[in-house]
Short mmCIF file of C-alpha atoms and ligand atoms in Angstrom, two decimals:
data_model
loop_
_atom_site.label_atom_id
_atom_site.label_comp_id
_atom_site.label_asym_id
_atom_site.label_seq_id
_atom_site.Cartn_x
_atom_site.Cartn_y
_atom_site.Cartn_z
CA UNK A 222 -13.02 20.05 -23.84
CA UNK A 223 -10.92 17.48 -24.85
CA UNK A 224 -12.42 14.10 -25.75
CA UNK A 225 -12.73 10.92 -23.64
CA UNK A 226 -10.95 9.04 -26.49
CA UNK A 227 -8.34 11.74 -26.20
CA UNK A 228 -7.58 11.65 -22.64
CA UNK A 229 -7.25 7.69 -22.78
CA UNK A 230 -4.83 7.82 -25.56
CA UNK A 231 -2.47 10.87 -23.76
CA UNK A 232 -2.79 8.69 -20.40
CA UNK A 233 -2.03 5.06 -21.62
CA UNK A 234 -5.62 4.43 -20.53
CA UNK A 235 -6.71 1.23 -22.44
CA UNK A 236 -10.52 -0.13 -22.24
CA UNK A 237 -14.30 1.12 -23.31
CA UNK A 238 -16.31 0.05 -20.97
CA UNK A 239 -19.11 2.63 -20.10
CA UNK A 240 -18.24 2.41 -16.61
CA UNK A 241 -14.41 3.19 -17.52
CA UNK A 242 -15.26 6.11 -20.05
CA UNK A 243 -18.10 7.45 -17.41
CA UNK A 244 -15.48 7.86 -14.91
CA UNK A 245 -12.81 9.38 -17.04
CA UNK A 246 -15.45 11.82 -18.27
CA UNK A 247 -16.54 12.97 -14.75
CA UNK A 248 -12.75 13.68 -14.06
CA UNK A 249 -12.64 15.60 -17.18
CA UNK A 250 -15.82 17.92 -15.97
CA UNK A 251 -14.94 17.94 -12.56
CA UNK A 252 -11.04 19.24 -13.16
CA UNK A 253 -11.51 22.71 -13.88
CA UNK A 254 -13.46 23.14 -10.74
CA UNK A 255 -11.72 23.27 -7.19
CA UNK A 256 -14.15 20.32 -6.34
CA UNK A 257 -12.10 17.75 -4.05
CA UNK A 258 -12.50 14.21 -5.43
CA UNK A 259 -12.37 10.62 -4.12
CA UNK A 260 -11.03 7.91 -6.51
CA UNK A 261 -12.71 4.57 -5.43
CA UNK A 262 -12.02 0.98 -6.48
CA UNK A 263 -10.40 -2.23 -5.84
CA UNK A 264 -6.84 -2.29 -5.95
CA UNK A 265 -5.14 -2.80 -9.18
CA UNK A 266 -7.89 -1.34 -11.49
CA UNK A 267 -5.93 1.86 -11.97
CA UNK A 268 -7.03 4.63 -9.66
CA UNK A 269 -3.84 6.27 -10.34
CA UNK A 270 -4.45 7.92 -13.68
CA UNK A 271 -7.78 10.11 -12.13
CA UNK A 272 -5.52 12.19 -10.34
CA UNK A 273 -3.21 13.11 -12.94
CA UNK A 274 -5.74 13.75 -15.65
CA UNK A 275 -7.86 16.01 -13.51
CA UNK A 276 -4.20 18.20 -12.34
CA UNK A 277 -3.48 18.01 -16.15
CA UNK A 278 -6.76 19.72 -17.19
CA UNK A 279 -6.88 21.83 -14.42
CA UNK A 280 -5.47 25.91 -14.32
CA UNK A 281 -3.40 24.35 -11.91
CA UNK A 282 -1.45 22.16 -14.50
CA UNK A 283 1.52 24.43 -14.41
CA UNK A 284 1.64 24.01 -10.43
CA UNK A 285 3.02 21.00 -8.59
CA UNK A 286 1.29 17.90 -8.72
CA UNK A 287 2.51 15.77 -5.44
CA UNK A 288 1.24 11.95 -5.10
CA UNK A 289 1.91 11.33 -1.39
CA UNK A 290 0.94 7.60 -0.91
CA UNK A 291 -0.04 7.80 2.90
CA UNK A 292 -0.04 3.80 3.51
CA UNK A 293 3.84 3.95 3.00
CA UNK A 294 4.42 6.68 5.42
CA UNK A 295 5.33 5.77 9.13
CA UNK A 296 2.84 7.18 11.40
CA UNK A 297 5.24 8.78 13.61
CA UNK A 298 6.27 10.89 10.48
CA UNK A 299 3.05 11.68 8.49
CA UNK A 300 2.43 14.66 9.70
CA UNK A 301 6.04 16.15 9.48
CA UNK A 302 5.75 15.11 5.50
CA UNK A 303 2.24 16.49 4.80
CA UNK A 304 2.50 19.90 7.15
CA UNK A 305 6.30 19.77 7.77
CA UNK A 306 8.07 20.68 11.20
CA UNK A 307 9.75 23.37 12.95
CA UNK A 308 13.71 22.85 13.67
CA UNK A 309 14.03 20.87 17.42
CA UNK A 310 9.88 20.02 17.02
CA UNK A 311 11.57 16.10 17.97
CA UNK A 312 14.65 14.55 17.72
CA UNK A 313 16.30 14.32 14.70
CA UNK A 314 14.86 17.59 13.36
CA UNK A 315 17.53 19.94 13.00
CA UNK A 316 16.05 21.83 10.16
CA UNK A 317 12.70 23.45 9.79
CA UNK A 318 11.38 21.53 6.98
CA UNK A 319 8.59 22.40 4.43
CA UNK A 320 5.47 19.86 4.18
CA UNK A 321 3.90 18.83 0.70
CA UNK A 322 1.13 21.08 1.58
CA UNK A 323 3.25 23.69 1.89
CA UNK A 324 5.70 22.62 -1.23
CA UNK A 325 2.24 22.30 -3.29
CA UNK A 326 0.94 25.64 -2.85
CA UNK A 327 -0.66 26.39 -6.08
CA UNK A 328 -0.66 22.83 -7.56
CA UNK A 329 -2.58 19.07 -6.64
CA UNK A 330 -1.81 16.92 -4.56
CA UNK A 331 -3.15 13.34 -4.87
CA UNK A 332 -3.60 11.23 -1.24
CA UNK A 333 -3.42 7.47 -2.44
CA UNK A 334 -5.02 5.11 0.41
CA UNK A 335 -6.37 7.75 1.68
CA UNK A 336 -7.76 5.13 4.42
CA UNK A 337 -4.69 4.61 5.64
CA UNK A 338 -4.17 8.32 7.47
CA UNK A 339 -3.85 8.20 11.09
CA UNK A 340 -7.01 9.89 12.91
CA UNK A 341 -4.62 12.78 14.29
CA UNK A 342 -3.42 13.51 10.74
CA UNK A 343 -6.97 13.43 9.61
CA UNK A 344 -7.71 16.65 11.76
CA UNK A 345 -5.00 18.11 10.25
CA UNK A 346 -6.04 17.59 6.83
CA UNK A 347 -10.05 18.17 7.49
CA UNK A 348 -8.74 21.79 8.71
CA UNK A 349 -6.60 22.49 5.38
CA UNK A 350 -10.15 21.09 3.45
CA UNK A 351 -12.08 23.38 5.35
CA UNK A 352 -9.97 27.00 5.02
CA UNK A 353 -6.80 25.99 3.68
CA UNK A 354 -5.23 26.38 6.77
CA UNK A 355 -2.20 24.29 8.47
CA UNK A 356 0.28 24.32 11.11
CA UNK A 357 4.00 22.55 10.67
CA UNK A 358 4.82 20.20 13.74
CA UNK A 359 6.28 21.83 16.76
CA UNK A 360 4.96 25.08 15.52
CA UNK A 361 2.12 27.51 16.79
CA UNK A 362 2.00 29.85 13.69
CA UNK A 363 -1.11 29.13 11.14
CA UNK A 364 -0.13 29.19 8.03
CA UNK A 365 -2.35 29.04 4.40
CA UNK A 366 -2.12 27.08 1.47
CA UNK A 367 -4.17 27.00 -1.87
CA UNK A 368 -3.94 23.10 -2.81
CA UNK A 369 -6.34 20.93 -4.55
CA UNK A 370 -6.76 18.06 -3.19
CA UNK A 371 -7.58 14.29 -4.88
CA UNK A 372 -7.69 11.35 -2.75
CA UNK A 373 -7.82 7.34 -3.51
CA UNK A 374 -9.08 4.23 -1.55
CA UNK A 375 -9.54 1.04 -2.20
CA UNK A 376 -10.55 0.61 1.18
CA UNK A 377 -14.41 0.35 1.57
CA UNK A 378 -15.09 4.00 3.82
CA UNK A 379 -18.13 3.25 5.34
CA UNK A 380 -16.68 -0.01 7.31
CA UNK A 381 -13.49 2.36 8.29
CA UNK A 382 -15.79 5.47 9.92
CA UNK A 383 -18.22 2.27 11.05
CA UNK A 384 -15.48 1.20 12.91
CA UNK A 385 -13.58 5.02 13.77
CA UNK A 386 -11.04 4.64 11.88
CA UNK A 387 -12.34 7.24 9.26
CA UNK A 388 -13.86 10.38 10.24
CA UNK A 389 -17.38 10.72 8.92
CA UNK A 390 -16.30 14.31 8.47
CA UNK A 391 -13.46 13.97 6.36
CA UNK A 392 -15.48 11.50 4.13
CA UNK A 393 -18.00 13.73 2.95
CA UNK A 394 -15.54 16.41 3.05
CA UNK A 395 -13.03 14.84 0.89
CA UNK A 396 -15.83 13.04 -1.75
CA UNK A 397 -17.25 15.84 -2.88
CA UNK A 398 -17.01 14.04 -6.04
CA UNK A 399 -16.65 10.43 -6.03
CA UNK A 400 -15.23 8.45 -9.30
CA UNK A 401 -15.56 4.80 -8.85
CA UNK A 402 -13.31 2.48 -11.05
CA UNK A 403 -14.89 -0.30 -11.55
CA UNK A 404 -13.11 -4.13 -11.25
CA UNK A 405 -11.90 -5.50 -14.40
CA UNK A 406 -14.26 -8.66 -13.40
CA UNK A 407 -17.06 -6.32 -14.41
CA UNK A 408 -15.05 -5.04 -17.69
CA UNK A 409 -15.12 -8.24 -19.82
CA UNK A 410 -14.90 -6.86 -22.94
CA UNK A 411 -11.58 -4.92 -21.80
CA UNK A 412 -9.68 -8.00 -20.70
CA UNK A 413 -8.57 -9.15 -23.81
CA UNK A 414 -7.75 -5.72 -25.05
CA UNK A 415 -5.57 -5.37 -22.37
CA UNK A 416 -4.25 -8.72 -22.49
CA UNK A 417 -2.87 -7.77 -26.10
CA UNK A 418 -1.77 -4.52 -25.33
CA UNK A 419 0.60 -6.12 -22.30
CA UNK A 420 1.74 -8.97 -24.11
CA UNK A 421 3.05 -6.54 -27.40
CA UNK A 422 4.44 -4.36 -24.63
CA UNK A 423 6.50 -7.10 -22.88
CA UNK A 424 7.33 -8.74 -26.21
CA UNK A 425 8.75 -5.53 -27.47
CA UNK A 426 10.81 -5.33 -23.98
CA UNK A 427 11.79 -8.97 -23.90
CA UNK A 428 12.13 -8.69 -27.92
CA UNK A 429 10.60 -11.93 -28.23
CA UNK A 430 7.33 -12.61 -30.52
CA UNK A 431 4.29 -11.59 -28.89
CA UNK A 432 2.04 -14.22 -27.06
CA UNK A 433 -1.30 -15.05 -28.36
CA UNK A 434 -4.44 -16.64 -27.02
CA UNK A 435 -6.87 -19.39 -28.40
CA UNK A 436 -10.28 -18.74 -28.46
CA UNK A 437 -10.76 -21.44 -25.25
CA UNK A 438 -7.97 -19.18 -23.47
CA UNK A 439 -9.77 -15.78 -24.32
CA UNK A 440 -13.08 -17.15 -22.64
CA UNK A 441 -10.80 -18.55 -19.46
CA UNK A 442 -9.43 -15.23 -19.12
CA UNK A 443 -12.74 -13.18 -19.47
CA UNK A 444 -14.27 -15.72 -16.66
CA UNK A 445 -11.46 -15.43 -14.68
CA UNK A 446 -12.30 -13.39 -10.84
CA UNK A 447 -8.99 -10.78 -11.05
CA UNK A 448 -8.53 -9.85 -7.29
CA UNK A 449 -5.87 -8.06 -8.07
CA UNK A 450 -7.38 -6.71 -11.47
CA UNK A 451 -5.41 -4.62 -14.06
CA UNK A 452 -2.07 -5.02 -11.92
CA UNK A 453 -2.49 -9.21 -11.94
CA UNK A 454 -3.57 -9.38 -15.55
CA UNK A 455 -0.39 -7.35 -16.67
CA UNK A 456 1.85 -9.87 -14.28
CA UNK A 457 0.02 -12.92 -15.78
CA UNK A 458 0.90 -11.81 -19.64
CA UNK A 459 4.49 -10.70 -18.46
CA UNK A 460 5.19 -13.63 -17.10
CA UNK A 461 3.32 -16.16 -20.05
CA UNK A 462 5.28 -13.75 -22.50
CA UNK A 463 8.70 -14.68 -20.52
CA UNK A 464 8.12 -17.99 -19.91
CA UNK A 465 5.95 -19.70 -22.58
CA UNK A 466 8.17 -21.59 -25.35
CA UNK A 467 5.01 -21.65 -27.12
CA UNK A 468 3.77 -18.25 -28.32
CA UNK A 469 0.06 -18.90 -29.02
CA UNK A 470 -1.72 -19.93 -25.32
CA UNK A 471 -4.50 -22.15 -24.86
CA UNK A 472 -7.15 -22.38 -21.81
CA UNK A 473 -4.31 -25.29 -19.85
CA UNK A 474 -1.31 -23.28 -20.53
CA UNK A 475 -3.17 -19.93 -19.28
CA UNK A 476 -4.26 -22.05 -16.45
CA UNK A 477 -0.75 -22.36 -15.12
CA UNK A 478 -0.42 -18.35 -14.36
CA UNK A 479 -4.02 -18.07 -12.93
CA UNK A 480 -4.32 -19.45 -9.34
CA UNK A 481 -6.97 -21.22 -8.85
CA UNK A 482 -9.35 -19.46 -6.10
CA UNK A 483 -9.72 -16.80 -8.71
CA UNK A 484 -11.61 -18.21 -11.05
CA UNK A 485 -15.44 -19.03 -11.68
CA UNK A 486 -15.34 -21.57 -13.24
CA UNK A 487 -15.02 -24.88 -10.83
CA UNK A 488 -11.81 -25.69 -10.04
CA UNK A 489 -9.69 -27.76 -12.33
CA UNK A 490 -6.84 -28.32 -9.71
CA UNK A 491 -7.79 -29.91 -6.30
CA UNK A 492 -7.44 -27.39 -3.39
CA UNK A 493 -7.76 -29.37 -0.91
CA UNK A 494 -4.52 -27.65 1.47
CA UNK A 495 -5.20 -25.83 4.16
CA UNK A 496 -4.52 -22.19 4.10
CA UNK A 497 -1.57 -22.34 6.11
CA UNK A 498 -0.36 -25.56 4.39
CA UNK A 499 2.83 -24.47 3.16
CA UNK A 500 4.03 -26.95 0.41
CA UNK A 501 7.37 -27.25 0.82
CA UNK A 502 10.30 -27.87 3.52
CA UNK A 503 11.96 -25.22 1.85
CA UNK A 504 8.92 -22.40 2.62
CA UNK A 505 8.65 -23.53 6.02
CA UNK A 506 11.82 -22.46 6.78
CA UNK A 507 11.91 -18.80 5.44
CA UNK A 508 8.92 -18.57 6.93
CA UNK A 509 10.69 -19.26 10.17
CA UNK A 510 13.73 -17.39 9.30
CA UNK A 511 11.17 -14.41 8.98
CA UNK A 512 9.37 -14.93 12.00
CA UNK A 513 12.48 -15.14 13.88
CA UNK A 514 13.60 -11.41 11.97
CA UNK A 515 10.22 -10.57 13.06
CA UNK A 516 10.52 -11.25 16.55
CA UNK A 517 14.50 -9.47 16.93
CA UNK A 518 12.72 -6.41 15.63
CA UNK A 519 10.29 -6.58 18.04
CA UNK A 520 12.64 -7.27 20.28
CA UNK A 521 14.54 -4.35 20.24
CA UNK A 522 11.92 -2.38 20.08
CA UNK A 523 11.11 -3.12 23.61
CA UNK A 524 14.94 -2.99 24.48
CA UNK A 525 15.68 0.23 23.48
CA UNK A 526 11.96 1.22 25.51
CA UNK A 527 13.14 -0.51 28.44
CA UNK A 528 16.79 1.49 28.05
CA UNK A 529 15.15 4.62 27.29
CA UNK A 530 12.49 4.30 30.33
CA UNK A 531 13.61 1.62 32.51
CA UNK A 532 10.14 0.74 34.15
CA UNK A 533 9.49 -2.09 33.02
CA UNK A 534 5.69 -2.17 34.45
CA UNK A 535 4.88 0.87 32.03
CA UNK A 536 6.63 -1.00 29.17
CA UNK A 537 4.28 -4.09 30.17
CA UNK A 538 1.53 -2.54 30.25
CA UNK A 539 2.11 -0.93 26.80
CA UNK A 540 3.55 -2.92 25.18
CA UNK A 541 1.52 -5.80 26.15
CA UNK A 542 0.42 -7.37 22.82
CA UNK A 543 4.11 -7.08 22.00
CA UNK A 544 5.17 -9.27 24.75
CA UNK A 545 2.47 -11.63 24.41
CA UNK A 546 3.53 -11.84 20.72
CA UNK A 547 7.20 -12.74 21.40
CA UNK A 548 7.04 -15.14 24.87
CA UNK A 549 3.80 -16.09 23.61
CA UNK A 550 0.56 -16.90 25.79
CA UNK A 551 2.40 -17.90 28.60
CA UNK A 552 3.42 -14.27 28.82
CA UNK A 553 0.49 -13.36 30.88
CA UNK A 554 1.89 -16.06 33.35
CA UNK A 555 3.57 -15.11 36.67
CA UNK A 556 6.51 -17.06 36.27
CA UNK A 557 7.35 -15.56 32.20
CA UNK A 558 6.85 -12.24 33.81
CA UNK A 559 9.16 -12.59 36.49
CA UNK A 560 11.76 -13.35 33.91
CA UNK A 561 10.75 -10.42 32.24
CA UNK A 562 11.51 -8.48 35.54
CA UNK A 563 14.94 -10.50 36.15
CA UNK A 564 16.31 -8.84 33.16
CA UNK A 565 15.49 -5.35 34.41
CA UNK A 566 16.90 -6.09 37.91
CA UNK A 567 20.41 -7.77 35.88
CA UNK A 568 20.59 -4.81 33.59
CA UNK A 569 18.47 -2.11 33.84
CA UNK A 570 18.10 0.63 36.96
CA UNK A 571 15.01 2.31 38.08
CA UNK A 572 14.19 5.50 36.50
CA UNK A 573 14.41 7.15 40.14
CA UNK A 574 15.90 10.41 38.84
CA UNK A 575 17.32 11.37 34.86
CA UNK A 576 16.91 9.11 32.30
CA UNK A 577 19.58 7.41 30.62
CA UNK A 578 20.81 9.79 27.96
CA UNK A 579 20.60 7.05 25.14
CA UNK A 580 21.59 8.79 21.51
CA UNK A 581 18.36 8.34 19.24
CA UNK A 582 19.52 6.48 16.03
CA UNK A 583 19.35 9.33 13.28
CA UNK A 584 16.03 9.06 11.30
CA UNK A 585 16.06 10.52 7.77
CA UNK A 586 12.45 12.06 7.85
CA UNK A 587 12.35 12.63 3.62
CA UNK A 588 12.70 8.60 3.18
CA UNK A 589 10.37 5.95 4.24
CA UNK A 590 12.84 3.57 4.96
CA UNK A 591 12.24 0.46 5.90
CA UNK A 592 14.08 -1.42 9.00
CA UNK A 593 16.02 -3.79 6.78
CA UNK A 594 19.35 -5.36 8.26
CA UNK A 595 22.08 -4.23 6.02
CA UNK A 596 23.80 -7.66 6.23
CA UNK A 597 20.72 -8.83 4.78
CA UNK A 598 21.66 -11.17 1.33
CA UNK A 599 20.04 -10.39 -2.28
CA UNK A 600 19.05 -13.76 -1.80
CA UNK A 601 16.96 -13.50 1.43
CA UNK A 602 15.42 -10.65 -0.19
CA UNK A 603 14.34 -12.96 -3.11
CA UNK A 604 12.92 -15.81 -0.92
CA UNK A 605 10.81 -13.03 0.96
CA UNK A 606 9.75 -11.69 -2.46
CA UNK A 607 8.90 -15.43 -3.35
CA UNK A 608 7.38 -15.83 -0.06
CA UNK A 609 4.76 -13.05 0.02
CA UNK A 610 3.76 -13.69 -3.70
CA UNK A 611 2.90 -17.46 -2.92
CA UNK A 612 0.76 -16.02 0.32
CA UNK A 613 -0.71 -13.43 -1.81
CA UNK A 614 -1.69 -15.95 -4.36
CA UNK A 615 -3.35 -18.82 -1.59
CA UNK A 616 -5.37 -15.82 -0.55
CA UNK A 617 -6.15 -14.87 -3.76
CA UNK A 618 -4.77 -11.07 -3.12
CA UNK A 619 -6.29 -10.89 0.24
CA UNK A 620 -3.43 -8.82 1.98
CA UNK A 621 -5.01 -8.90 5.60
CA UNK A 622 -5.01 -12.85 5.79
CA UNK A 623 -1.62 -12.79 3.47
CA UNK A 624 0.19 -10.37 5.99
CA UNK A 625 -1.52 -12.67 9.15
CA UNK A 626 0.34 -16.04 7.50
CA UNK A 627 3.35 -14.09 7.41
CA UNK A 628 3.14 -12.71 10.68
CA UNK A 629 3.50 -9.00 9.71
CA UNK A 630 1.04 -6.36 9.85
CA UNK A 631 -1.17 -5.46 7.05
CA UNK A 632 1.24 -1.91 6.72
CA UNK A 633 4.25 -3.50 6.72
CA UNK A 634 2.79 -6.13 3.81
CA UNK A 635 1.92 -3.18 1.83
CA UNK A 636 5.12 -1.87 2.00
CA UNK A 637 6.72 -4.75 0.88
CA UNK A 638 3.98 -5.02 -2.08
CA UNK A 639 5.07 -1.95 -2.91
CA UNK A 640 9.19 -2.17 -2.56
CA UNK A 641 8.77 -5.58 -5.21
CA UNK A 642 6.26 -3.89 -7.32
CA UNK A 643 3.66 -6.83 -7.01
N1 ATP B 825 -6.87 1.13 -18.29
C1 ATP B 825 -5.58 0.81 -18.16
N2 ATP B 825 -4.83 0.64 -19.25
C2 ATP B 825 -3.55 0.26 -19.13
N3 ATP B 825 -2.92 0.06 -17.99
C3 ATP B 825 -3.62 0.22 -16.88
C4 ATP B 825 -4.98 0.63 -16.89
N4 ATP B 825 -5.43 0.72 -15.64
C5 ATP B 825 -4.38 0.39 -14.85
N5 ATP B 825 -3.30 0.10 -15.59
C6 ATP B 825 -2.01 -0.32 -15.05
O1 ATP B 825 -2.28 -1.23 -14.00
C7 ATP B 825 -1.40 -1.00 -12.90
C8 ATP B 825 -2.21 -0.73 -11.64
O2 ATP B 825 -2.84 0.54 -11.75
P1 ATP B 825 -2.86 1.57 -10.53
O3 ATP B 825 -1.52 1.62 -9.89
O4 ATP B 825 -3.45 2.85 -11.00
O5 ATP B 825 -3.86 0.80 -9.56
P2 ATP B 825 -4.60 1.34 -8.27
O6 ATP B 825 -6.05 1.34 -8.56
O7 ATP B 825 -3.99 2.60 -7.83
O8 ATP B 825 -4.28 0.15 -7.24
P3 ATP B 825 -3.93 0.23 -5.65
O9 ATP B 825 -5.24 0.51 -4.96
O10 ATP B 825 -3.43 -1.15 -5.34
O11 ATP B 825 -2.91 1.29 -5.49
C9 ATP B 825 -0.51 0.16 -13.30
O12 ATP B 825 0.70 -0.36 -13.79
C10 ATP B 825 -1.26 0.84 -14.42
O13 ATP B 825 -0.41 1.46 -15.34
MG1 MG B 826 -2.67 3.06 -6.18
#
């Protein structure tokens, strides 16, 4: 059995902290097995390297290992990806397509966010748990697969099935074996050892000489909270490595790259804005500008319903939280909702016999595009990437009350995390 020292040095795995080398020594007993495993921990502490050492020391190394992270996948297309589909199963499926489950047969495949799965794709995958059985979309024909599956959350479980978003079921089904990470705010003596392994990395890449740290720095970075953990330190040494003139750091230059809610120590700059307090003219207007692309999507969301359909009092009664959102409160008033109705007497005729044959815009079910506007600027794209990192920071990670500031949903946020590689 290979070593723990071993595996850390063949997976870029820096740190010794117990906790670190207890959890990379359960994957190593646990991989030969069948044994499904859940990969716990905060995001950012690197959950992602579990997977791959346990397919690595597996018989199943020579198989496919598939990460499938489900918090980037559409719901309306999760299923087609994990089981795959049947030609004609829905528009826009003109081929019968094979599903990672199916594609894996043999191999691993590693479910990051696990949380994220929608409750109907949960059966799915509690059924392939329980006898390695599956059925593609649109199809009625069982089929089998022999797949190993390793899951990851950062999510806390309990407060998902607490609240039925999780089955219980799947839980205890899927954590047979749990391996916690644990938060780097709890591996103090791996900070700096990181620290200097990122900063000689980035030098090398930026061929600059490699940042250092004063003692007072060291101890400021050790007492520092890390919300975001491995992922933030890494960002903080690229960007001290890119942008310091000096190359040895002390505790008020550090300061500069660590924002301020993070820390334990009390706060050295007054925080005295509000959350929403947005600092600048400048931010107040892409935040608009965003809003406003916000509310066209939505927008034509409901248009192409209302073409599609025509009755407009099923789309209002859907779609309800959508229409509050865009005419705002005052859509539950008469008067908004009688405009509402205007439009569909102007434009729109009752769905008293066929529908209106409306062409579905083709979907291309093997990417996760995103709705972006192709007209959209490099710029734009920039001041949205500079927009979500400033929320991210003033809620010190928090992505729920980031993506409520920015008036997206926690999924899309995540998405957008992921697209910029915060
Ligand atoms: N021990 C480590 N040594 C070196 N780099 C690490 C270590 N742990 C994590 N990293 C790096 O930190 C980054 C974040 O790790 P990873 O993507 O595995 O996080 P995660 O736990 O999956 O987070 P999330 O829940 O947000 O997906 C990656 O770039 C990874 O390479
Ligand atoms: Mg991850």
């Amino acid at each position: 059995m290979e070593s723990v020292q071993a595996i850390k040095q063949r997976f870029g795995i820096i740190g010794n902290d117990p906790k670190l080398n207890r959890a990379i020594e359960k994957a190593i007993q646990v991989a030969p097995t069948d044994i499904s495993v859940l990969v716990t921990g905060e995001s950012g502490v690197g959950k992602e390297s579990i997977p791959k050492i346990i397919h690595q020391l597996s018989h199943r190394k020579h198989g496919k290992y598939i990460a499938v992270n489900c918090g980037a996948i559409p719901e309306g297309t999760i299923d087609s990806e994990l089981f795959g589909h049947e030609k004609g199963a829905f528009t826009g499926a003109t081929q019968t397509r094979s599903g990672y489950f199916e594609v894996a047969d043999g191999g691993t495949i590693f479910l990051d966010e696990v949380g994220e799965l929608p409750l109907t794709t949960q059966v799915r995958l509690l059924r392939v748990l329980e006898n390695g059985e599956f059925i593609k979309v649109g199809s009625s024909k069982v089929q089998k697969t022999n797949v190993r599956i390793v899951a990851a959350t950062n999510v806390n479980m309990f407060e998902a099935i607490k609240k039925e978003k999780f089955r219980e079921d799947l839980y205890y089904r899927l954590s047979t074996v749990e391996i916690n990470i644990p938060p780097l705010r709890e591996r103090k003596e791996d900070i700096h050892l990181l620290f200097r392994k990122f900063a000689s990395d980035f030098a090398l890449k930026y061929k600059m000489p490699t940042v250092k740290l004063t003692d007072d720095a060291i101890d400021l970075l050790q007492k520092y909270r890390w919300n975001g953990n491995i992922r933030q330190l890494r960002n903080v040494a690229e960007q001290a490595s890119v942008l310091e003139h000096n190359r040895t750091l002390n505790a008020q230059a550090l300061q500069h790259y660590l924002p301020s809610g993070g820390s334990n120590l009390p706060a050295v700059i007054s925080t005295t804005k509000s959350e929403s307090d947005f600092s600048s003219e400048r931010e107040i207007l892409y935040k608009v500008l965003f809003d406003m692309k916000s509310d066209l999507n939505d927008l034509k969301k409901l248009t192409m319903e209302l073409m599609k359909n025509g009755n407009v009092k099923d789309i209002q009664k859907d779609h309800e939280g959508l229409i509050s959102k865009i005419y705002g409160n005052a859509g539950a008033d008469e008067s908004d909702i009688s405009d509402i109705e205007d439009l569909e007497v102007l434009s729109i005729p009752e769905k008293t016999h066929e529908p209106i044959d409306i062409p579905e815009p083709p979907i291309d079910k093997y990417h996760f595009a995103e709705e972006i506007d192709e007209e959209e600027t490099l710029s734009l794209q920039d001041k949205e990437l500079e927009l979500i990192k400033k929320s991210l920071e003033r809620h010190q990670g928090k992505r729920k009350l980031a993506a409520a500031e920015l008036g997206i949903s926690e999924r899309t946020l995540y998405r957008k995390i992921k697209q910029y590689d915060l």
